[in-house]
Amino acid sequence: MARRMTRPARRTPGGPETPGPTEHDPCTHAPWTHDRTWAGDARSAAACGALLFGLLLVLDAATGRLDVRGALLWLGLGALLFAVLTPPRVRARPEVLVSQGLLRRRCVRLDGLVAVRRDDGIAPRLVLRDASGGQVVLDPDVLIANPPLWRLVADGARTSAERGSLLCGATALRRIAERVEHDRAEAVFRASGLH
């Protein structure tokens, strides 16, 4: 019977020992790549929620109807706007892509994708599904604005296609690749003063 190899336990100051990750854990070898634009988007959502709350309070105060019940209602409305406007936080490793919303976490195995579909509705969405039923829906601009995230998704899709699991999605992936290359070329031209 093979023994499972583990790293030595780490001792936290003033706390109990925590076991180190095992060699069999597929996610221990690569750091997470995060969406660099998420923090700015979350701050904008918070500012919109706070602005709505403040404006409604000012209107109530100006009309002489400001009370605790109304203030709590406006606070709830501002919090709801924040929740609606805050985008999911996207992060990835070579094996997995995770989308963490305020209430829900979704993930897909990048090396086991079966479909990549672009939904061009009011707000464009990219839908990734894996063989185990996992699904992540994200804004394609997240991948375009974050080339390291895009490279992980593209590499995972390539691996899935080589394994024969990725049956549809070439067109959606090609469109994103073209946008990433276009944005990269524009950035080079701007940096060199040619644009």
PDB file of C-alpha atoms in Angstrom, residues 2-195:
ATOM      1  CA  ALA A   2       1.521   3.306  -1.105  1.00  0.00           C
ATOM      2  CA  ARG A   3       2.031   5.933   1.564  1.00  0.00           C
ATOM      3  CA  ARG A   4       0.712   9.384   0.941  1.00  0.00           C
ATOM      4  CA  MET A   5       3.484  11.965   1.074  1.00  0.00           C
ATOM      5  CA  THR A   6       2.725  15.177   2.943  1.00  0.00           C
ATOM      6  CA  ARG A   7       4.710  18.265   3.679  1.00  0.00           C
ATOM      7  CA  PRO A   8       5.568  18.961   7.295  1.00  0.00           C
ATOM      8  CA  ALA A   9       2.908  20.694   9.334  1.00  0.00           C
ATOM      9  CA  ARG A  10       3.124  24.464   9.676  1.00  0.00           C
ATOM     10  CA  ARG A  11       2.801  26.028  13.087  1.00  0.00           C
ATOM     11  CA  THR A  12       0.978  29.333  13.214  1.00  0.00           C
ATOM     12  CA  PRO A  13       1.959  31.733  15.990  1.00  0.00           C
ATOM     13  CA  GLY A  14      -0.338  31.140  18.937  1.00  0.00           C
ATOM     14  CA  GLY A  15      -2.395  28.594  17.030  1.00  0.00           C
ATOM     15  CA  PRO A  16      -2.575  24.864  16.336  1.00  0.00           C
ATOM     16  CA  GLU A  17      -0.522  23.117  13.703  1.00  0.00           C
ATOM     17  CA  THR A  18      -2.038  23.094  10.226  1.00  0.00           C
ATOM     18  CA  PRO A  19      -1.114  20.269   7.886  1.00  0.00           C
ATOM     19  CA  GLY A  20       0.774  21.168   4.703  1.00  0.00           C
ATOM     20  CA  PRO A  21      -0.723  20.412   1.298  1.00  0.00           C
ATOM     21  CA  THR A  22      -0.246  16.935  -0.077  1.00  0.00           C
ATOM     22  CA  GLU A  23       1.705  16.062  -3.209  1.00  0.00           C
ATOM     23  CA  HIS A  24      -1.515  14.673  -4.704  1.00  0.00           C
ATOM     24  CA  ASP A  25      -3.310  18.003  -4.493  1.00  0.00           C
ATOM     25  CA  PRO A  26      -3.423  19.275  -8.120  1.00  0.00           C
ATOM     26  CA  CYS A  27      -3.850  22.898  -7.107  1.00  0.00           C
ATOM     27  CA  THR A  28      -0.769  23.286  -4.890  1.00  0.00           C
ATOM     28  CA  HIS A  29       1.756  23.815  -7.664  1.00  0.00           C
ATOM     29  CA  ALA A  30       0.355  26.917  -9.354  1.00  0.00           C
ATOM     30  CA  PRO A  31      -0.672  30.281  -7.917  1.00  0.00           C
ATOM     31  CA  TRP A  32      -4.031  31.833  -8.724  1.00  0.00           C
ATOM     32  CA  THR A  33      -4.288  34.331 -11.572  1.00  0.00           C
ATOM     33  CA  HIS A  34      -6.876  36.993 -10.702  1.00  0.00           C
ATOM     34  CA  ASP A  35      -9.001  39.439 -12.662  1.00  0.00           C
ATOM     35  CA  ARG A  36      -7.076  42.711 -12.283  1.00  0.00           C
ATOM     36  CA  THR A  37     -10.118  44.862 -13.100  1.00  0.00           C
ATOM     37  CA  TRP A  38     -12.423  43.393 -10.429  1.00  0.00           C
ATOM     38  CA  ALA A  39     -11.375  45.677  -7.560  1.00  0.00           C
ATOM     39  CA  GLY A  40     -12.090  48.809  -9.608  1.00  0.00           C
ATOM     40  CA  ASP A  41     -15.453  47.442 -10.724  1.00  0.00           C
ATOM     41  CA  ALA A  42     -16.367  46.548  -7.124  1.00  0.00           C
ATOM     42  CA  ARG A  43     -15.388  50.062  -5.949  1.00  0.00           C
ATOM     43  CA  SER A  44     -17.556  51.582  -8.692  1.00  0.00           C
ATOM     44  CA  ALA A  45     -20.488  49.391  -7.621  1.00  0.00           C
ATOM     45  CA  ALA A  46     -19.996  50.444  -3.986  1.00  0.00           C
ATOM     46  CA  ALA A  47     -19.833  54.118  -5.012  1.00  0.00           C
ATOM     47  CA  CYS A  48     -23.090  53.792  -6.997  1.00  0.00           C
ATOM     48  CA  GLY A  49     -24.841  52.131  -4.064  1.00  0.00           C
ATOM     49  CA  ALA A  50     -23.577  54.775  -1.624  1.00  0.00           C
ATOM     50  CA  LEU A  51     -24.516  57.602  -4.000  1.00  0.00           C
ATOM     51  CA  LEU A  52     -28.070  56.294  -4.399  1.00  0.00           C
ATOM     52  CA  PHE A  53     -28.397  55.924  -0.609  1.00  0.00           C
ATOM     53  CA  GLY A  54     -27.073  59.453  -0.055  1.00  0.00           C
ATOM     54  CA  LEU A  55     -29.304  61.044  -2.692  1.00  0.00           C
ATOM     55  CA  LEU A  56     -32.422  59.383  -1.313  1.00  0.00           C
ATOM     56  CA  LEU A  57     -31.533  60.536   2.217  1.00  0.00           C
ATOM     57  CA  VAL A  58     -31.007  64.093   0.984  1.00  0.00           C
ATOM     58  CA  LEU A  59     -34.364  64.039  -0.826  1.00  0.00           C
ATOM     59  CA  ASP A  60     -36.118  62.765   2.304  1.00  0.00           C
ATOM     60  CA  ALA A  61     -34.401  65.401   4.450  1.00  0.00           C
ATOM     61  CA  ALA A  62     -35.323  68.162   1.967  1.00  0.00           C
ATOM     62  CA  THR A  63     -38.994  67.159   2.045  1.00  0.00           C
ATOM     63  CA  GLY A  64     -39.005  66.737   5.824  1.00  0.00           C
ATOM     64  CA  ARG A  65     -39.858  63.024   5.696  1.00  0.00           C
ATOM     65  CA  LEU A  66     -36.544  61.614   6.944  1.00  0.00           C
ATOM     66  CA  ASP A  67     -37.060  58.871   9.536  1.00  0.00           C
ATOM     67  CA  VAL A  68     -35.322  55.670  10.606  1.00  0.00           C
ATOM     68  CA  ARG A  69     -37.630  53.369   8.659  1.00  0.00           C
ATOM     69  CA  GLY A  70     -37.116  55.310   5.439  1.00  0.00           C
ATOM     70  CA  ALA A  71     -33.348  55.458   5.975  1.00  0.00           C
ATOM     71  CA  LEU A  72     -33.226  51.673   6.433  1.00  0.00           C
ATOM     72  CA  LEU A  73     -35.272  51.207   3.264  1.00  0.00           C
ATOM     73  CA  TRP A  74     -32.894  53.433   1.281  1.00  0.00           C
ATOM     74  CA  LEU A  75     -29.901  51.624   2.782  1.00  0.00           C
ATOM     75  CA  GLY A  76     -31.375  48.326   1.601  1.00  0.00           C
ATOM     76  CA  LEU A  77     -31.949  49.768  -1.860  1.00  0.00           C
ATOM     77  CA  GLY A  78     -28.345  51.006  -2.023  1.00  0.00           C
ATOM     78  CA  ALA A  79     -27.095  47.574  -0.896  1.00  0.00           C
ATOM     79  CA  LEU A  80     -29.251  45.899  -3.544  1.00  0.00           C
ATOM     80  CA  LEU A  81     -27.788  48.145  -6.246  1.00  0.00           C
ATOM     81  CA  PHE A  82     -24.289  47.260  -5.015  1.00  0.00           C
ATOM     82  CA  ALA A  83     -25.123  43.537  -5.173  1.00  0.00           C
ATOM     83  CA  VAL A  84     -26.507  43.839  -8.711  1.00  0.00           C
ATOM     84  CA  LEU A  85     -23.593  45.896 -10.044  1.00  0.00           C
ATOM     85  CA  THR A  86     -20.742  43.947  -8.423  1.00  0.00           C
ATOM     86  CA  PRO A  87     -19.339  41.512 -11.003  1.00  0.00           C
ATOM     87  CA  PRO A  88     -18.275  38.008 -10.021  1.00  0.00           C
ATOM     88  CA  ARG A  89     -14.607  37.687  -9.079  1.00  0.00           C
ATOM     89  CA  VAL A  90     -12.821  35.505 -11.654  1.00  0.00           C
ATOM     90  CA  ARG A  91      -9.609  33.612 -10.923  1.00  0.00           C
ATOM     91  CA  ALA A  92      -7.890  30.658 -12.518  1.00  0.00           C
ATOM     92  CA  ARG A  93      -5.130  28.086 -12.281  1.00  0.00           C
ATOM     93  CA  PRO A  94      -4.030  25.792 -15.108  1.00  0.00           C
ATOM     94  CA  GLU A  95      -6.632  23.196 -14.065  1.00  0.00           C
ATOM     95  CA  VAL A  96      -9.614  25.283 -12.993  1.00  0.00           C
ATOM     96  CA  LEU A  97     -11.501  28.548 -13.560  1.00  0.00           C
ATOM     97  CA  VAL A  98     -13.543  29.936 -10.652  1.00  0.00           C
ATOM     98  CA  SER A  99     -16.213  32.638 -10.684  1.00  0.00           C
ATOM     99  CA  GLN A 100     -17.122  33.851  -7.179  1.00  0.00           C
ATOM    100  CA  GLY A 101     -20.251  35.983  -6.881  1.00  0.00           C
ATOM    101  CA  LEU A 102     -21.651  37.502  -3.705  1.00  0.00           C
ATOM    102  CA  LEU A 103     -23.794  34.429  -3.045  1.00  0.00           C
ATOM    103  CA  ARG A 104     -22.543  31.700  -5.352  1.00  0.00           C
ATOM    104  CA  ARG A 105     -19.273  30.091  -6.417  1.00  0.00           C
ATOM    105  CA  ARG A 106     -18.994  28.268  -9.748  1.00  0.00           C
ATOM    106  CA  CYS A 107     -16.047  26.481 -11.272  1.00  0.00           C
ATOM    107  CA  VAL A 108     -15.060  24.492 -14.352  1.00  0.00           C
ATOM    108  CA  ARG A 109     -12.139  22.210 -15.105  1.00  0.00           C
ATOM    109  CA  LEU A 110     -10.216  23.893 -17.914  1.00  0.00           C
ATOM    110  CA  ASP A 111      -8.626  20.604 -18.985  1.00  0.00           C
ATOM    111  CA  GLY A 112     -12.064  18.940 -19.237  1.00  0.00           C
ATOM    112  CA  LEU A 113     -14.130  21.485 -21.167  1.00  0.00           C
ATOM    113  CA  VAL A 114     -16.910  20.096 -23.356  1.00  0.00           C
ATOM    114  CA  ALA A 115     -18.422  23.362 -24.652  1.00  0.00           C
ATOM    115  CA  VAL A 116     -17.628  27.064 -24.898  1.00  0.00           C
ATOM    116  CA  ARG A 117     -20.516  29.193 -26.100  1.00  0.00           C
ATOM    117  CA  ARG A 118     -20.843  32.935 -26.582  1.00  0.00           C
ATOM    118  CA  ASP A 119     -24.227  34.462 -25.778  1.00  0.00           C
ATOM    119  CA  ASP A 120     -24.579  37.880 -27.440  1.00  0.00           C
ATOM    120  CA  GLY A 121     -27.605  39.288 -25.661  1.00  0.00           C
ATOM    121  CA  ILE A 122     -27.908  42.703 -24.020  1.00  0.00           C
ATOM    122  CA  ALA A 123     -24.664  41.933 -22.191  1.00  0.00           C
ATOM    123  CA  PRO A 124     -22.324  39.467 -23.954  1.00  0.00           C
ATOM    124  CA  ARG A 125     -21.560  36.353 -21.928  1.00  0.00           C
ATOM    125  CA  LEU A 126     -19.180  33.444 -22.371  1.00  0.00           C
ATOM    126  CA  VAL A 127     -20.477  30.113 -21.066  1.00  0.00           C
ATOM    127  CA  LEU A 128     -17.913  27.392 -20.290  1.00  0.00           C
ATOM    128  CA  ARG A 129     -19.046  23.851 -19.403  1.00  0.00           C
ATOM    129  CA  ASP A 130     -16.929  20.890 -18.330  1.00  0.00           C
ATOM    130  CA  ALA A 131     -17.439  17.127 -18.449  1.00  0.00           C
ATOM    131  CA  SER A 132     -18.564  16.907 -14.807  1.00  0.00           C
ATOM    132  CA  GLY A 133     -21.392  19.421 -15.323  1.00  0.00           C
ATOM    133  CA  GLY A 134     -19.592  22.478 -13.959  1.00  0.00           C
ATOM    134  CA  GLN A 135     -20.477  25.746 -15.646  1.00  0.00           C
ATOM    135  CA  VAL A 136     -19.098  29.277 -15.458  1.00  0.00           C
ATOM    136  CA  VAL A 137     -20.728  32.281 -17.101  1.00  0.00           C
ATOM    137  CA  LEU A 138     -18.514  35.331 -17.446  1.00  0.00           C
ATOM    138  CA  ASP A 139     -18.116  38.551 -19.371  1.00  0.00           C
ATOM    139  CA  PRO A 140     -15.677  37.964 -22.275  1.00  0.00           C
ATOM    140  CA  ASP A 141     -14.158  41.394 -21.547  1.00  0.00           C
ATOM    141  CA  VAL A 142     -12.725  39.919 -18.333  1.00  0.00           C
ATOM    142  CA  LEU A 143     -10.546  37.601 -20.431  1.00  0.00           C
ATOM    143  CA  ILE A 144      -9.709  40.343 -22.934  1.00  0.00           C
ATOM    144  CA  ALA A 145      -8.621  42.742 -20.164  1.00  0.00           C
ATOM    145  CA  ASN A 146      -6.571  40.022 -18.430  1.00  0.00           C
ATOM    146  CA  PRO A 147      -4.248  38.243 -20.906  1.00  0.00           C
ATOM    147  CA  PRO A 148      -2.844  35.892 -18.218  1.00  0.00           C
ATOM    148  CA  LEU A 149      -6.394  34.645 -17.505  1.00  0.00           C
ATOM    149  CA  TRP A 150      -7.044  34.323 -21.234  1.00  0.00           C
ATOM    150  CA  ARG A 151      -3.879  32.244 -21.714  1.00  0.00           C
ATOM    151  CA  LEU A 152      -5.004  29.798 -19.010  1.00  0.00           C
ATOM    152  CA  VAL A 153      -8.437  29.428 -20.645  1.00  0.00           C
ATOM    153  CA  ALA A 154      -6.919  29.060 -24.133  1.00  0.00           C
ATOM    154  CA  ASP A 155      -4.411  26.452 -22.907  1.00  0.00           C
ATOM    155  CA  GLY A 156      -7.178  24.536 -21.131  1.00  0.00           C
ATOM    156  CA  ALA A 157      -9.370  24.633 -24.247  1.00  0.00           C
ATOM    157  CA  ARG A 158      -6.446  23.383 -26.351  1.00  0.00           C
ATOM    158  CA  THR A 159      -5.850  20.510 -23.922  1.00  0.00           C
ATOM    159  CA  SER A 160      -9.568  19.659 -23.940  1.00  0.00           C
ATOM    160  CA  ALA A 161      -9.639  19.690 -27.756  1.00  0.00           C
ATOM    161  CA  GLU A 162      -6.576  17.416 -27.910  1.00  0.00           C
ATOM    162  CA  ARG A 163      -8.296  14.974 -25.550  1.00  0.00           C
ATOM    163  CA  GLY A 164     -11.432  15.089 -27.696  1.00  0.00           C
ATOM    164  CA  SER A 165     -13.768  16.423 -25.007  1.00  0.00           C
ATOM    165  CA  LEU A 166     -14.239  19.961 -26.374  1.00  0.00           C
ATOM    166  CA  LEU A 167     -16.896  19.531 -29.041  1.00  0.00           C
ATOM    167  CA  CYS A 168     -17.926  23.141 -29.704  1.00  0.00           C
ATOM    168  CA  GLY A 169     -16.466  26.530 -29.010  1.00  0.00           C
ATOM    169  CA  ALA A 170     -13.770  27.161 -31.609  1.00  0.00           C
ATOM    170  CA  THR A 171     -15.533  30.236 -33.037  1.00  0.00           C
ATOM    171  CA  ALA A 172     -16.122  31.871 -29.633  1.00  0.00           C
ATOM    172  CA  LEU A 173     -12.521  31.252 -28.581  1.00  0.00           C
ATOM    173  CA  ARG A 174     -11.154  32.548 -31.895  1.00  0.00           C
ATOM    174  CA  ARG A 175     -13.129  35.799 -31.524  1.00  0.00           C
ATOM    175  CA  ILE A 176     -11.688  36.381 -28.054  1.00  0.00           C
ATOM    176  CA  ALA A 177      -8.169  35.540 -29.271  1.00  0.00           C
ATOM    177  CA  GLU A 178      -8.547  38.114 -32.064  1.00  0.00           C
ATOM    178  CA  ARG A 179      -9.667  40.783 -29.579  1.00  0.00           C
ATOM    179  CA  VAL A 180      -6.761  39.990 -27.226  1.00  0.00           C
ATOM    180  CA  GLU A 181      -4.258  40.243 -30.098  1.00  0.00           C
ATOM    181  CA  HIS A 182      -5.863  43.473 -31.359  1.00  0.00           C
ATOM    182  CA  ASP A 183      -5.698  45.072 -27.894  1.00  0.00           C
ATOM    183  CA  ARG A 184      -2.099  43.916 -27.441  1.00  0.00           C
ATOM    184  CA  ALA A 185      -1.098  45.419 -30.827  1.00  0.00           C
ATOM    185  CA  GLU A 186      -2.816  48.702 -29.937  1.00  0.00           C
ATOM    186  CA  ALA A 187      -0.964  48.821 -26.616  1.00  0.00           C
ATOM    187  CA  VAL A 188       2.368  48.291 -28.409  1.00  0.00           C
ATOM    188  CA  PHE A 189       1.554  51.065 -30.902  1.00  0.00           C
ATOM    189  CA  ARG A 190       0.536  53.446 -28.113  1.00  0.00           C
ATOM    190  CA  ALA A 191       3.698  52.681 -26.122  1.00  0.00           C
ATOM    191  CA  SER A 192       5.870  53.278 -29.177  1.00  0.00           C
ATOM    192  CA  GLY A 193       4.048  56.509 -30.102  1.00  0.00           C
ATOM    193  CA  LEU A 194       2.866  55.172 -33.473  1.00  0.00           C
ATOM    194  CA  HIS A 195      -0.863  55.268 -32.672  1.00  0.00           C
TER     195      HIS A 195
END
